[in-house]
Short mmCIF file of C-alpha atoms in Angstrom, two decimals:
data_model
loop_
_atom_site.label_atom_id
_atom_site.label_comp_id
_atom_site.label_asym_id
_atom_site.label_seq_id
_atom_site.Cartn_x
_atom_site.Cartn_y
_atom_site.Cartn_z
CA UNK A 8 0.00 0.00 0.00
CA UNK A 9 1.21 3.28 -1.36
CA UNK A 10 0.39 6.56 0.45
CA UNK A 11 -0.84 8.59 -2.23
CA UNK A 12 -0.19 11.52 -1.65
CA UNK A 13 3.51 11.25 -0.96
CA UNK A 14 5.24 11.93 -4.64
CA UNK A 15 7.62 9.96 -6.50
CA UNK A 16 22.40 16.78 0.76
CA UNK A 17 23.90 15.70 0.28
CA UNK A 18 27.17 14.49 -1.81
CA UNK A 19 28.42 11.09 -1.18
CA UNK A 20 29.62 10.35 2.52
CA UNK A 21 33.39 10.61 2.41
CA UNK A 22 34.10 7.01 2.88
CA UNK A 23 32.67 6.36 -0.43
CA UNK A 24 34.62 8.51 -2.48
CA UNK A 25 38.03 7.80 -3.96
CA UNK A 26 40.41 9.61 -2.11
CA UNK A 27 43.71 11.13 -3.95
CA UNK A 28 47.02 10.59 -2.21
CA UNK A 29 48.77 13.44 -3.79
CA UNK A 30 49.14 15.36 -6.82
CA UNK A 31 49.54 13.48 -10.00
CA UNK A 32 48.77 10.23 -7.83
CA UNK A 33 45.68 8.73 -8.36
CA UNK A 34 45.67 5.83 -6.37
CA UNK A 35 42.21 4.90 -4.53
CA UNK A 36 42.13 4.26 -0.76
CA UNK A 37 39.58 2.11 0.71
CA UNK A 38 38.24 3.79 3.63
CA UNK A 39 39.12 1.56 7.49
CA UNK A 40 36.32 0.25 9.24
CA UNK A 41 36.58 3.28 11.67
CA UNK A 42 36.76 6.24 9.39
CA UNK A 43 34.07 4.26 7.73
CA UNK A 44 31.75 4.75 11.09
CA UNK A 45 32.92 7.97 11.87
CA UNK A 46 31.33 9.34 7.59
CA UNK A 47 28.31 7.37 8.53
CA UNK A 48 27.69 8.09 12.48
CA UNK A 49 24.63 10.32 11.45
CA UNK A 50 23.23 7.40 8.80
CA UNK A 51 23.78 4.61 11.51
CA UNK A 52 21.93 6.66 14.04
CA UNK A 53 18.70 7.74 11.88
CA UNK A 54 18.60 4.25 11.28
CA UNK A 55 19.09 3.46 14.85
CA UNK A 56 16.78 5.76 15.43
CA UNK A 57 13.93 4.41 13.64
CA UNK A 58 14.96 0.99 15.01
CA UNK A 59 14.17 1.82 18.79
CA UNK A 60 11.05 4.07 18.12
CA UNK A 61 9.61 1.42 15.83
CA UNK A 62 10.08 -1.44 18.73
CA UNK A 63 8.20 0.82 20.92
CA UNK A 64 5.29 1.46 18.55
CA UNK A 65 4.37 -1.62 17.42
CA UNK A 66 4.82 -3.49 20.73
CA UNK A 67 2.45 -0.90 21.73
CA UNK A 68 0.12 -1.69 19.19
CA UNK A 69 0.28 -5.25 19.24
CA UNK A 70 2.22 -6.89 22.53
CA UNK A 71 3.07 -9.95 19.91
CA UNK A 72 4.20 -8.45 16.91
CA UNK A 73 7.30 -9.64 15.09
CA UNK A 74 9.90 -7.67 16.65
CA UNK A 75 13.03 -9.26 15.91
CA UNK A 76 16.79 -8.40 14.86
CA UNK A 77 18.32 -10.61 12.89
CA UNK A 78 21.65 -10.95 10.83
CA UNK A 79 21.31 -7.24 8.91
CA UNK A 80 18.10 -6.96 9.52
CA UNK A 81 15.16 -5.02 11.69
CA UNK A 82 11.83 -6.45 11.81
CA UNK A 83 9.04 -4.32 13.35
CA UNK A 84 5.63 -5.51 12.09
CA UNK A 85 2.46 -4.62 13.80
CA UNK A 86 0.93 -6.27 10.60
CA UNK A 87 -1.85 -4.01 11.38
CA UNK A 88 -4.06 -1.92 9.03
CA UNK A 89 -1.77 0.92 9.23
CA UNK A 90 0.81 0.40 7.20
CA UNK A 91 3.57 2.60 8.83
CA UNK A 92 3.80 0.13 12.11
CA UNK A 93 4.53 -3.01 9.25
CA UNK A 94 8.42 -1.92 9.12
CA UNK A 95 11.07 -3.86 7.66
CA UNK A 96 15.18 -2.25 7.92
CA UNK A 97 18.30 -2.71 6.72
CA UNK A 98 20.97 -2.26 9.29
CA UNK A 99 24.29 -3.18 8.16
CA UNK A 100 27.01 -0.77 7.21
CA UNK A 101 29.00 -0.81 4.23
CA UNK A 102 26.81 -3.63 2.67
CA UNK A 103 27.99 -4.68 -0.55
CA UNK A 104 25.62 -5.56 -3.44
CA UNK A 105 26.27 -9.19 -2.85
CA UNK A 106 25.15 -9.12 0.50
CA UNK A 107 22.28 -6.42 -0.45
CA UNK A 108 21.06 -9.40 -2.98
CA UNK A 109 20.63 -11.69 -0.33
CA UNK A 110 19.43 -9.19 2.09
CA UNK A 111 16.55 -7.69 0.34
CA UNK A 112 15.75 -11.71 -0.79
CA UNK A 113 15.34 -12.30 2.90
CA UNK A 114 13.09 -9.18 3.77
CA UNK A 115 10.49 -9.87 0.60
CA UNK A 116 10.23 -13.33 2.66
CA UNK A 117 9.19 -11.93 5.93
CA UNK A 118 6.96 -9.42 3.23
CA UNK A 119 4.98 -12.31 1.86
CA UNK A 120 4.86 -14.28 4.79
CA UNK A 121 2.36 -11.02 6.50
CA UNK A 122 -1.05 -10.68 6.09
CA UNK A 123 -0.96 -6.92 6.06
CA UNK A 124 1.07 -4.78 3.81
CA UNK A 125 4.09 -2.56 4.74
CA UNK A 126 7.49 -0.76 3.70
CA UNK A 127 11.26 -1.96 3.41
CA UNK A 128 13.25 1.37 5.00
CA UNK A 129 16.48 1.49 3.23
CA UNK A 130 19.19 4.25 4.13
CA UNK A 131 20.80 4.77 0.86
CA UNK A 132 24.48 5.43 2.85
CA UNK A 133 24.34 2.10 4.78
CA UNK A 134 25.14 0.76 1.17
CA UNK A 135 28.77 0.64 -0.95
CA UNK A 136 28.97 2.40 -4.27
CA UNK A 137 27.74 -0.81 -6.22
CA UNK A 138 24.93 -1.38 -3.96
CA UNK A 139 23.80 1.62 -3.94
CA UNK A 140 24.13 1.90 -7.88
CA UNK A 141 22.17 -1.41 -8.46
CA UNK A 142 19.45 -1.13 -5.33
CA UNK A 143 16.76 -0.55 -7.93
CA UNK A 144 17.23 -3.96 -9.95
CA UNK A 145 17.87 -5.96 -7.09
CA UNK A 146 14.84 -5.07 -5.34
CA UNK A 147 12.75 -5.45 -8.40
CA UNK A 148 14.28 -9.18 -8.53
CA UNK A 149 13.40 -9.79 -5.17
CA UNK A 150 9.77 -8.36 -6.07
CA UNK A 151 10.08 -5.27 -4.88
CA UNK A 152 8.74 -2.00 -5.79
CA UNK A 153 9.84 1.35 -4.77
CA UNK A 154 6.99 3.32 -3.07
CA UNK A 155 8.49 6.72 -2.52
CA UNK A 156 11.16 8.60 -1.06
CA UNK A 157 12.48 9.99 2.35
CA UNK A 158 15.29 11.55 3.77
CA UNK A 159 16.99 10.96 7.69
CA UNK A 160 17.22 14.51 9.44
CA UNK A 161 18.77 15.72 12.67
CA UNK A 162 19.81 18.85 14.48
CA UNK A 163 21.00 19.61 18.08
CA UNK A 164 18.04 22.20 18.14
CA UNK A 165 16.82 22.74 21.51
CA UNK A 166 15.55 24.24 23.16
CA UNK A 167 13.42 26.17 20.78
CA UNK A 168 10.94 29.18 21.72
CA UNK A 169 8.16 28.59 22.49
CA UNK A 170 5.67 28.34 18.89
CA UNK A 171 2.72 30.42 18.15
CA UNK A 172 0.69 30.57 15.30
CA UNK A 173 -2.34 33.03 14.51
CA UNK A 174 -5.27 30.06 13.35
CA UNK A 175 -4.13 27.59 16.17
CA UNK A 176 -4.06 26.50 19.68
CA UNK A 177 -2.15 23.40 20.51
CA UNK A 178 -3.92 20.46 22.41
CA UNK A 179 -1.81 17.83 23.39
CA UNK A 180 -3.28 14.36 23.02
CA UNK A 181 -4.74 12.86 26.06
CA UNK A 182 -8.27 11.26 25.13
CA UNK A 183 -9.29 8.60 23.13
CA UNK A 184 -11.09 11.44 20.81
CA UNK A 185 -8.32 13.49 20.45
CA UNK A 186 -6.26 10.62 19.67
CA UNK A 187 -8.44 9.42 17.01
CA UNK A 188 -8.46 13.19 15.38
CA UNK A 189 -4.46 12.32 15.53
CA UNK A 190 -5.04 8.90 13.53
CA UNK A 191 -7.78 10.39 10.97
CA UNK A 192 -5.55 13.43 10.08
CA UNK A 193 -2.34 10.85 9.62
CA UNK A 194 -4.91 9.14 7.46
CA UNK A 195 -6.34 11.93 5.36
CA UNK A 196 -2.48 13.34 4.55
CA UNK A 197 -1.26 9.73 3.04
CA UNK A 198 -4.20 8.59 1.38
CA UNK A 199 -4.66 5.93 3.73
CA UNK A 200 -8.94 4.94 4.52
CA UNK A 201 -9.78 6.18 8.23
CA UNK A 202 -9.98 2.92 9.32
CA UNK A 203 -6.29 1.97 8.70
CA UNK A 204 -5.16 4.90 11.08
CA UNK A 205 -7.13 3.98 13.77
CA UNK A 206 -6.24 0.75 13.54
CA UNK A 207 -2.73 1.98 14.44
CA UNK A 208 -3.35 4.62 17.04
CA UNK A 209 -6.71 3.27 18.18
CA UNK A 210 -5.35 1.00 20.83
CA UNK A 211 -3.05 2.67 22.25
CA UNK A 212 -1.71 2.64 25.93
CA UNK A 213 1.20 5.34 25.31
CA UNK A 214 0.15 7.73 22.92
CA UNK A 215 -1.98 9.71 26.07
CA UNK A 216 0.96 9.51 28.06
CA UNK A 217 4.15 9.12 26.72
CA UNK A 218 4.58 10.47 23.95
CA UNK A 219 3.80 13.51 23.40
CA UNK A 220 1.55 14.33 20.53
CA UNK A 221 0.16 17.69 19.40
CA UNK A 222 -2.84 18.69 17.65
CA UNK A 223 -3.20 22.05 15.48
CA UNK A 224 -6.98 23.22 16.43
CA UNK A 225 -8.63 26.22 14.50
CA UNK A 226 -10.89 28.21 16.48
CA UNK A 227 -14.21 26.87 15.16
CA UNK A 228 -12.56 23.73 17.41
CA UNK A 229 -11.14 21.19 13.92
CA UNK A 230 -8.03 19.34 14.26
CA UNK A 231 -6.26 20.60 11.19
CA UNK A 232 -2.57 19.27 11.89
CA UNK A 233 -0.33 17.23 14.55
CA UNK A 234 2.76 15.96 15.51
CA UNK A 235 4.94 14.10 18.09
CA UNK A 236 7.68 13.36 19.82
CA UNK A 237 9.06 10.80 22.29
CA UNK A 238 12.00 10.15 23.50
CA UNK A 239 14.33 7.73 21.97
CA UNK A 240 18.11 6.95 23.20
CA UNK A 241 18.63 10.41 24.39
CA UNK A 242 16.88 11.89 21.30
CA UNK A 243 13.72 13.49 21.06
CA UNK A 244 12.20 11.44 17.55
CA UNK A 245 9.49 13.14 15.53
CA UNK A 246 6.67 11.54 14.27
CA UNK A 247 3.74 11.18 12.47
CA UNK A 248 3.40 15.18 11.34
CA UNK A 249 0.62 15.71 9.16
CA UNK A 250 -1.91 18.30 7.92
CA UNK A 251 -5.50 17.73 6.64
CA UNK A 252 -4.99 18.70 2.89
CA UNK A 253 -7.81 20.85 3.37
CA UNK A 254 -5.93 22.92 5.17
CA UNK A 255 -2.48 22.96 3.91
CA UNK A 256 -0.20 25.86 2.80
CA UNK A 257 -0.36 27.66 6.11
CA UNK A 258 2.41 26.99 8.03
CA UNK A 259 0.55 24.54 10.41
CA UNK A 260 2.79 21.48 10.06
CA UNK A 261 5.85 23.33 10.86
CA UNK A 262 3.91 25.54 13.98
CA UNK A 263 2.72 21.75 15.62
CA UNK A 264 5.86 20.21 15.00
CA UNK A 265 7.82 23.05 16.55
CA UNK A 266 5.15 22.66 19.49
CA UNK A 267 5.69 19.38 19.63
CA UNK A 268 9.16 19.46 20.17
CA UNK A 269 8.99 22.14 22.74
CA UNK A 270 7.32 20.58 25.12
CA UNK A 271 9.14 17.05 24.67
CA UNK A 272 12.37 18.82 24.96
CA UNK A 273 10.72 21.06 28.30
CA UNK A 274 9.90 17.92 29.33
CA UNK A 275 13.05 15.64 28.78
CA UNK A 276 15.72 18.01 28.45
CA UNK A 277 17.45 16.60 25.73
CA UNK A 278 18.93 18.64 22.77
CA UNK A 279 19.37 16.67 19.30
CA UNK A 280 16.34 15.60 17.71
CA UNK A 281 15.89 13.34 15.01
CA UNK A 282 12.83 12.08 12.24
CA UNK A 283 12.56 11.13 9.01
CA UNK A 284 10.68 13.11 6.13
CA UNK A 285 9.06 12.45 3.26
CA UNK A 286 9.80 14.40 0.26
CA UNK A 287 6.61 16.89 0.57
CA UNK A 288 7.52 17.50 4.90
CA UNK A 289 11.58 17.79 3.54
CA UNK A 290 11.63 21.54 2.89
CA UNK A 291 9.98 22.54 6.32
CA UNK A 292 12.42 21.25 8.65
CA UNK A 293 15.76 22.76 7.75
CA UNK A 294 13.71 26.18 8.67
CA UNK A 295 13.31 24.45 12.50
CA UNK A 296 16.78 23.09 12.28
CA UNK A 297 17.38 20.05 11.07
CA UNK A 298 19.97 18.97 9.03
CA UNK A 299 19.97 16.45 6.45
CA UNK A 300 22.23 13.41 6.31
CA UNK A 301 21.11 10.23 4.68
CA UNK A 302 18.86 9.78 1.80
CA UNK A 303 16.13 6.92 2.14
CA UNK A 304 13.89 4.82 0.07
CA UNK A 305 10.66 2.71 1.00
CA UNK A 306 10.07 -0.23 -1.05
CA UNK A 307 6.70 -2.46 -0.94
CA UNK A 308 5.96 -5.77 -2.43
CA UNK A 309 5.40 -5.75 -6.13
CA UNK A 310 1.64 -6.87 -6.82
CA UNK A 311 1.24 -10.35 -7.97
#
């Protein structure tokens, strides 16, 4: 499943490139395994990042989903109607398109073997030149199909002022009502049916408490936009920011996300904050702070 609404920095990491010894010599040095972490330490921890938040999430949803981590490999899968908390990763640096091959083989597996649909994350720098250069045909061999887009962001950005906008005040999520507004507006940005997001949210024994989750309200009293953030490895992570498409073009996804992180880092006191955007919610954040640093891609199983 597709969200359809989401349309179809960065040069390469240094450890990538060929690096000249001197002038006139042209020899190529392959990066060491530690200069090799140190070009990707931002890559490795968006998808660390989405690693620990995910666990959370869909162990919230579902007490026995698949959460496992195997050789290269995150599995979180809700395998609930909303297709966000059915998440397959790729966690190995430096993979090579051999391993990449088998890899993405592996994942279309644990795909099939689901009953509801969900995305392959891939970070695009977790991946050698080669891979990177053939990730399109190998996932179409393994039955893949690219959905859309993304791109791993973070900033040490807090605290920020406190946010204000002239249509909105800022509720933060504490009822089973409010929550659902949260799920319907998630739903009504990607294209997803209302169902699917409440499926997601609907249950929910942390989304009242923990994390804290922001909606946009006009004054006639809609939910128009939201966002969230909860803590994650000393982090603040941002999630699920969204606008009603009704009501888009005014500023109100950036206003509740910078909300949204106000109060978690008020609340937490942590600094650096991290999230992942699609390619419509890429242009707000670098205005809030964030920087950034690898370039993703979901991929979905190819229909049969």
């Amino acid at each position: 499943m597709t969200p359809r609404r989401i349309q179809k920095k960065d040069e390469a990491a240094p450890g990538r490139a060929v690096r000249v010894l001197g002038a006139g010599d042209s020899r190529a040095v392959s990066p060491t395994w530690g200069e090799l972490m140190r070009d990707l330490a931002d890559s490795i921890e968006s998808m660390e990042q989405l690693a620990t938040v995910w666990r959370v999430m869909v162990l919230d949803r579902d007490p026995q989903a698949d959460v496992r981590d195997l050789p290269g490999i995150a599995v979180r899968w809700a395998d609930c109607r909303f297709a966000f908390w059915n998440c397959v990763t790729l966690t190995e640096p430096g993979t090579t398109a051999g391993l990449l091959k088998q890899r993405l083989n592996e994942v279309a597996e644990i795909m099939r073997s689901k009953k509801c649909p969900g995305f392959l994350w891939v970070f695009e720098d977790l991946l050698d030149d080669e891979a990177r250069a053939g990730l399109g045909d190998a996932a179409e061999r393994a039955g893949l199909v690219h959905a859309f887009p993304g791109t791993g962001m973070a900033g040490n950005l807090l605290p920020l002022p406190e946010p204000a906008h002239p249509d909105l005040t800022f509720v933060r999520v504490t009822t089973d009502e409010q929550l659902r507004a949260f799920a319907d507006i998630n739903s009504r940005a990607y294209g997803f049916p209302l169902e699917d997001g409440r499926d997601g949210l609907g249950r929910s024994s942390i989304w009242k408490s923990q994390v804290h989750a922001y909606l946009g309200v006009r004054a006639d009293g809609t939910p128009v936009t939201c966002a969230a953030t909860v803590e994650a490895d000393g982090r603040l992570f941002v999630l699920l920011v969204a606008t009603d498409p009704a009501w888009e073009r005014r500023g109100y996804g950036e206003a509740v996300t910078r909300k949204a992180l106000y109060e978690g880092g008020r609340a937490t006191g942590l600094t650096r904050a991290t999230l992942h955007a699609t390619a419509a919610g890429a242009p707000v954040y670098p205005r809030i702070g964030f920087e950034a640093n690898s370039p993703m891609h979901f991929f979905a199983l190819a229909e049969a």
